[in-house]
Coordinates of C-alpha atoms in Angstrom, one line a residue:
S1 CA 27.3 -17.0 18.1
T2 CA 25.4 -16.2 14.9
S3 CA 22.9 -17.7 12.6
C4 CA 22.4 -16.9 9.0
I5 CA 19.0 -16.1 7.4
G6 CA 19.1 -15.2 3.7
S7 CA 22.3 -13.2 3.1
V8 CA 23.3 -11.5 6.4
P9 CA 24.6 -13.4 9.4
L10 CA 22.8 -12.2 12.6
P11 CA 23.4 -12.9 16.2
K12 CA 21.1 -15.5 17.7
Y13 CA 19.6 -12.9 20.1
I14 CA 18.4 -11.0 17.1
I15 CA 17.0 -14.0 15.4
S16 CA 15.0 -14.8 18.5
I17 CA 13.5 -11.3 18.8
P18 CA 10.0 -12.3 17.4
N19 CA 9.6 -14.6 20.4
T20 CA 10.5 -11.9 23.0
L21 CA 7.5 -9.6 22.6
H22 CA 6.1 -10.8 25.9
T23 CA 9.3 -10.6 27.9
H24 CA 10.9 -7.3 26.5
T25 CA 9.4 -3.9 26.1
A26 CA 8.9 -2.4 22.6
S27 CA 11.5 0.2 23.3
D28 CA 14.1 -2.4 24.3
I29 CA 13.4 -4.4 21.1
L30 CA 13.6 -1.3 18.8
T31 CA 16.8 -0.1 20.6
T32 CA 18.4 -3.5 20.0
I33 CA 17.5 -3.5 16.3
Q34 CA 18.6 0.1 15.9
K35 CA 22.1 -0.7 17.4
L36 CA 22.5 -3.6 15.0
Y37 CA 21.3 -1.6 12.0
S38 CA 23.5 1.4 12.9
S39 CA 26.6 -0.9 13.2
Y40 CA 25.7 -2.7 10.0
T41 CA 25.4 0.5 7.9
S42 CA 28.6 1.8 9.4
Y43 CA 30.4 -1.3 8.2
L44 CA 28.8 -0.9 4.8
H45 CA 30.0 2.7 4.4
F46 CA 33.4 1.7 5.6
I47 CA 33.6 -1.1 3.0
R48 CA 32.4 1.4 0.4
S49 CA 35.1 3.8 1.3
I50 CA 37.7 1.1 0.6
F51 CA 36.2 0.3 -2.8
L52 CA 35.0 3.8 -3.6
Y53 CA 36.9 4.0 -6.9
L54 CA 35.6 0.6 -8.1
D55 CA 32.1 1.4 -7.0
R56 CA 32.0 4.7 -9.0
S57 CA 33.8 3.2 -12.0
L58 CA 31.2 0.4 -12.2
A59 CA 28.4 2.9 -12.0
I60 CA 29.8 5.1 -14.7
Q61 CA 30.4 2.0 -16.9
N62 CA 26.9 0.8 -16.4
N63 CA 25.4 4.2 -17.3
R64 CA 27.4 4.2 -20.6
Q65 CA 26.2 0.8 -21.4
Q66 CA 22.6 1.8 -20.8
Q67 CA 23.0 4.9 -23.1
Q68 CA 24.5 2.7 -25.8
Q69 CA 21.7 0.2 -25.5
Q70 CA 19.1 3.0 -25.7
Q71 CA 20.7 4.5 -28.8
T72 CA 21.1 1.1 -30.5
N73 CA 17.8 -0.5 -29.7
N74 CA 15.8 2.6 -29.1
V75 CA 14.4 1.2 -25.8
C76 CA 14.8 2.0 -22.2
A77 CA 17.2 -0.2 -20.3
T78 CA 15.7 -1.7 -17.3
T79 CA 18.7 -3.2 -15.6
S80 CA 21.0 -1.3 -13.3
T81 CA 24.1 -2.1 -11.3
K82 CA 23.6 -1.6 -7.5
S83 CA 26.2 0.1 -5.4
L84 CA 27.9 -1.8 -2.6
V85 CA 25.7 0.0 0.0
D86 CA 22.5 -0.8 -2.0
V87 CA 23.5 -4.5 -2.2
G88 CA 24.1 -4.5 1.6
I89 CA 20.8 -2.8 2.4
S90 CA 19.0 -5.2 0.1
A91 CA 20.6 -8.1 1.9
F92 CA 19.6 -6.8 5.3
R93 CA 16.1 -6.2 4.1
R94 CA 15.8 -9.8 2.9
T95 CA 17.2 -11.1 6.2
I96 CA 14.8 -9.3 8.6
T97 CA 11.8 -9.9 6.3
L98 CA 12.4 -13.7 6.0
G99 CA 13.1 -13.9 9.7
N100 CA 9.8 -12.1 10.7
I101 CA 11.9 -9.5 12.5
S102 CA 10.4 -6.7 10.4
D103 CA 6.9 -7.7 11.6
T104 CA 8.1 -7.5 15.2
V105 CA 9.7 -4.1 14.5
I106 CA 6.5 -2.8 13.0
S107 CA 4.4 -4.1 15.9
C108 CA 6.7 -2.4 18.4
I109 CA 6.5 1.0 16.5
I110 CA 2.6 0.7 16.4
L111 CA 2.5 0.0 20.1
L112 CA 4.6 3.0 20.9
V113 CA 2.5 5.2 18.6
R114 CA -0.6 4.1 20.5
N115 CA 1.2 4.9 23.8
H116 CA 2.0 8.4 22.4
R117 CA -1.7 8.9 21.5
D118 CA -2.7 7.9 24.9
D119 CA -0.3 10.5 26.4
R120 CA 1.7 7.9 28.2
T121 CA 5.0 9.0 29.6
G122 CA 8.3 7.5 28.5
V123 CA 7.8 7.3 24.8
D124 CA 11.2 7.7 23.1
I125 CA 10.5 10.0 20.1
P126 CA 14.0 9.9 18.6
L127 CA 13.9 6.1 18.8
L128 CA 10.6 6.1 16.9
R129 CA 11.9 8.5 14.3
N130 CA 15.0 6.4 13.7
S131 CA 13.0 3.2 13.5
V132 CA 10.6 4.7 10.9
R133 CA 13.6 6.0 8.9
M134 CA 15.1 2.5 9.0
L135 CA 12.0 1.1 7.5
G136 CA 12.2 3.8 4.8
D137 CA 15.9 2.9 4.1
L138 CA 14.9 -0.7 3.8
G139 CA 12.0 0.0 1.4
L140 CA 9.5 -1.4 4.0
F141 CA 7.8 1.9 5.0
R142 CA 5.1 2.1 2.4
S143 CA 4.6 -1.5 1.6
H144 CA 4.7 -3.0 5.1
F145 CA 4.4 -0.3 7.7
V146 CA 1.8 2.2 6.3
P147 CA -1.1 -0.3 5.8
I148 CA -0.8 -1.4 9.4
L149 CA -0.5 2.1 10.7
L150 CA -3.6 3.3 8.8
E151 CA -5.6 0.2 9.9
T152 CA -4.7 0.6 13.6
T153 CA -5.3 4.4 13.4
C154 CA -8.8 4.0 12.0
L155 CA -9.7 1.5 14.7
Y156 CA -8.2 3.7 17.4
Y157 CA -10.2 6.8 16.4
E158 CA -13.4 4.8 15.7
M159 CA -13.4 3.5 19.3
E160 CA -12.6 7.0 20.7
G161 CA -15.3 8.6 18.6
K162 CA -18.0 6.2 19.9
Y163 CA -16.9 6.8 23.5
K164 CA -16.6 10.6 23.4
I165 CA -19.7 11.4 21.4
S166 CA -21.8 9.9 24.2
S167 CA -19.7 11.1 27.2
I168 CA -19.0 14.8 26.5
D169 CA -21.0 17.7 25.1
L170 CA -20.8 18.7 21.5
P171 CA -18.5 21.8 21.9
N172 CA -15.9 19.8 23.7
F173 CA -16.3 16.9 21.3
L174 CA -15.5 19.2 18.3
L175 CA -12.6 20.7 20.3
G176 CA -11.3 17.2 20.9
V177 CA -11.5 16.4 17.2
E178 CA -9.5 19.5 16.3
H179 CA -6.9 18.7 18.9
R180 CA -6.6 15.2 17.6
M181 CA -6.0 16.5 14.1
E182 CA -3.3 18.8 15.4
D183 CA -1.7 15.9 17.4
E184 CA -1.5 13.7 14.3
R185 CA 0.1 16.5 12.3
E186 CA 2.7 16.9 15.0
R187 CA 3.3 13.1 15.0
L188 CA 3.8 13.2 11.3
N189 CA 6.3 16.0 11.6
L190 CA 8.1 14.2 14.5
Y191 CA 8.5 10.7 13.2
L192 CA 5.7 9.3 11.0
E193 CA 6.6 10.8 7.7
C194 CA 9.2 9.0 5.6
S195 CA 9.9 7.9 2.0
D196 CA 11.1 4.5 0.8
T197 CA 14.7 5.1 -0.4
S198 CA 15.8 1.5 -0.8
I199 CA 16.8 0.5 -4.3
T200 CA 15.0 -2.8 -3.6
N201 CA 11.6 -1.1 -4.1
S202 CA 12.7 1.4 -6.8
N203 CA 10.5 -0.2 -9.5
Q204 CA 7.3 -0.4 -7.5
L205 CA 7.8 3.0 -5.9
S206 CA 8.7 4.9 -9.0
G207 CA 7.4 8.5 -8.7
N208 CA 7.6 8.2 -4.9
T209 CA 8.4 11.8 -4.4
S210 CA 4.8 12.4 -3.3
S211 CA 4.5 9.2 -1.1
S212 CA 5.2 11.2 2.1
H213 CA 2.4 13.6 1.2
N214 CA 0.0 10.7 0.4
V215 CA 0.7 9.1 3.8
R216 CA 0.0 12.4 5.6
K217 CA -3.3 12.8 3.7
A218 CA -4.3 9.2 4.4
L219 CA -3.5 9.4 8.1
L220 CA -5.4 12.6 8.6
Q221 CA -8.4 11.2 6.7
C222 CA -8.3 8.3 9.2
V223 CA -8.9 10.7 12.0
E224 CA -11.6 12.6 10.2
R225 CA -13.5 9.7 8.8
N226 CA -13.5 7.6 12.0
L227 CA -13.6 10.2 14.8
L228 CA -16.1 12.7 13.2
V229 CA -17.9 11.4 10.1
P230 CA -19.8 8.5 11.7
H231 CA -21.4 11.1 14.1
V232 CA -22.3 13.9 11.7
S233 CA -25.9 13.0 11.6
H234 CA -26.1 13.0 15.4
I235 CA -24.2 16.3 15.6
L236 CA -26.6 18.0 13.1
S237 CA -29.6 16.7 14.9
M238 CA -32.0 19.3 16.4
N239 CA -31.1 18.6 20.0
Q240 CA -27.4 18.9 19.4
I241 CA -27.0 21.8 16.9
Y242 CA -29.9 24.1 17.7
P243 CA -28.4 25.1 21.1
L244 CA -25.2 26.2 19.3
F245 CA -27.3 28.4 16.9
S246 CA -29.4 29.8 19.7
H247 CA -26.5 30.7 22.0
S248 CA -23.8 31.6 19.5
K249 CA -23.3 35.1 20.9
Q250 CA -23.7 34.3 24.6
Q251 CA -23.3 31.4 27.0
T252 CA -26.3 29.3 28.1
A253 CA -27.6 29.8 31.6
Q254 CA -26.2 26.4 32.5
N255 CA -22.7 27.2 31.3
Q256 CA -22.8 30.5 33.1
E257 CA -23.7 28.8 36.4
N258 CA -20.9 26.3 35.9
G259 CA -18.4 28.9 34.9
S260 CA -17.8 27.2 31.5
S261 CA -15.9 29.2 28.9
T262 CA -17.5 27.3 26.0
N263 CA -17.9 29.6 23.1
H264 CA -20.7 28.4 20.8
A265 CA -19.7 30.7 17.9
E266 CA -16.2 29.2 18.0
S267 CA -17.8 25.7 18.1
L268 CA -19.9 26.4 15.0
R269 CA -16.8 27.8 13.3
R270 CA -14.9 24.7 14.3
L271 CA -17.6 22.4 13.0
Y272 CA -17.8 24.4 9.7
S273 CA -14.0 24.1 9.2
L274 CA -13.9 20.4 10.0
L275 CA -16.8 19.5 7.7
S276 CA -15.5 21.7 4.9
R277 CA -12.3 19.8 4.9
I278 CA -14.0 16.4 4.7
D279 CA -16.6 17.0 2.0
Y280 CA -17.9 20.6 1.5
Q281 CA -20.6 19.7 -1.0
K282 CA -22.2 17.0 1.1
Y283 CA -21.8 18.2 4.7
I284 CA -21.8 22.0 4.2
A285 CA -23.8 22.8 1.0
Q286 CA -26.4 20.2 1.7
D287 CA -26.6 19.0 5.3
L288 CA -25.5 22.0 7.4
R289 CA -27.2 24.5 5.1
S290 CA -30.4 22.6 5.3
V291 CA -30.3 22.3 9.1
F292 CA -29.5 26.0 9.5
S293 CA -32.3 27.0 7.1
Q294 CA -34.8 24.9 9.2
Y295 CA -33.6 26.5 12.4
V296 CA -34.0 30.1 11.0
Q297 CA -37.5 29.3 9.8
S298 CA -38.6 27.6 13.0
R299 CA -37.0 30.3 15.2
G300 CA -38.6 33.0 13.2
V301 CA -42.1 31.5 13.6
T302 CA -41.5 31.0 17.3
I303 CA -40.6 34.7 17.7
I304 CA -43.7 35.9 15.9
N305 CA -46.0 33.6 17.8
S306 CA -44.4 34.5 21.2
C307 CA -44.8 38.3 20.8
S308 CA -48.0 39.5 22.5
N309 CA -47.8 43.0 21.0
D310 CA -47.4 43.5 17.3
K311 CA -45.0 46.4 17.9
D312 CA -42.6 43.9 19.6
I313 CA -42.3 41.6 16.5
I314 CA -40.1 43.9 14.3
P315 CA -37.5 44.6 17.0
A316 CA -37.4 40.9 18.0
L317 CA -37.0 39.8 14.3
L318 CA -34.3 42.4 13.8
S319 CA -32.4 41.2 16.8
F320 CA -32.7 37.6 15.5
Y321 CA -31.5 38.8 12.1
E322 CA -28.4 40.2 13.8
D323 CA -27.7 36.9 15.5
V324 CA -28.1 35.0 12.2
A325 CA -25.8 37.5 10.4
S326 CA -23.2 37.1 13.1
I327 CA -23.3 33.3 12.7
I328 CA -22.9 33.5 8.9
S329 CA -20.1 36.1 9.2
F330 CA -18.0 34.6 11.9
S331 CA -18.9 30.9 12.2
F332 CA -19.6 30.2 8.5
R333 CA -16.9 32.6 7.2
N334 CA -19.3 34.6 5.1
D335 CA -20.2 31.6 3.0
E336 CA -22.5 32.9 0.2
L337 CA -24.6 29.7 0.4
F338 CA -25.9 30.7 3.8
Q339 CA -26.6 34.3 2.8
N340 CA -29.4 33.3 0.3

């Protein structure tokens, strides 16, 4: 049996989906919705094939009327005639929105995205991709899905950042940030990038050709600004950053004993790259440059004071100069700000 919400009659098991989150898996719910949507759109295109001539004739007539209106009144016509498929998609959109089914679908997608970030097995990537594309077809991707995706992403990486900055060393933390950025780019390519194509939202999403790019940028910023930015002051503190400066060309004694392959020059290069992408002027030109300058001065004074013979000072300073030049050349990519 079926029940009707808005314009499209749906089976009762579909209507009851919002109440089944605790008894069915997210994958099962999305699979059910996908089967319904696929069947529905197939019927729409079948109907359109029957009335194809009428559908096209109406569109041509409508375009002519709009042109005449523009020529007569010298204004842009704002009304348009929807195709049969657009009318059907709009009806489906109203149905699942009024029935809170769209909220359930979005919650299921968010849950599977989290499982994917946690490296849990059994995440159906094609199902996620098709579900996100369905939201785009219905005009719900940008208005309904993206805000929740960004909010949950920020919270996820905020919690991860707080945990990892206190539980692992700085080189591995920076490596983890870089890996997370790569993971999110891969997720975007796999299933999280989409554009609203539904005519329902054509007015509010005009100029939406860049919406996919905007979502990509916003999602990656969520990672940077919640996983890394809150901890920049801690990272650039003397206890954290100075060891990377001091051992940029060789491993620390502790790392050698433990057989660690940590490369501090690579870690500094990674830090420079990450901070440059977020805010070069603040984190590189001001913060990192200031910390590095303080390190060079303090290290230089220490070298001078530690040399018992005057003849040892010059060779020691030259060796230190080579270390500093190596950091600037490799880790800071020959940035002129650090050469002055």
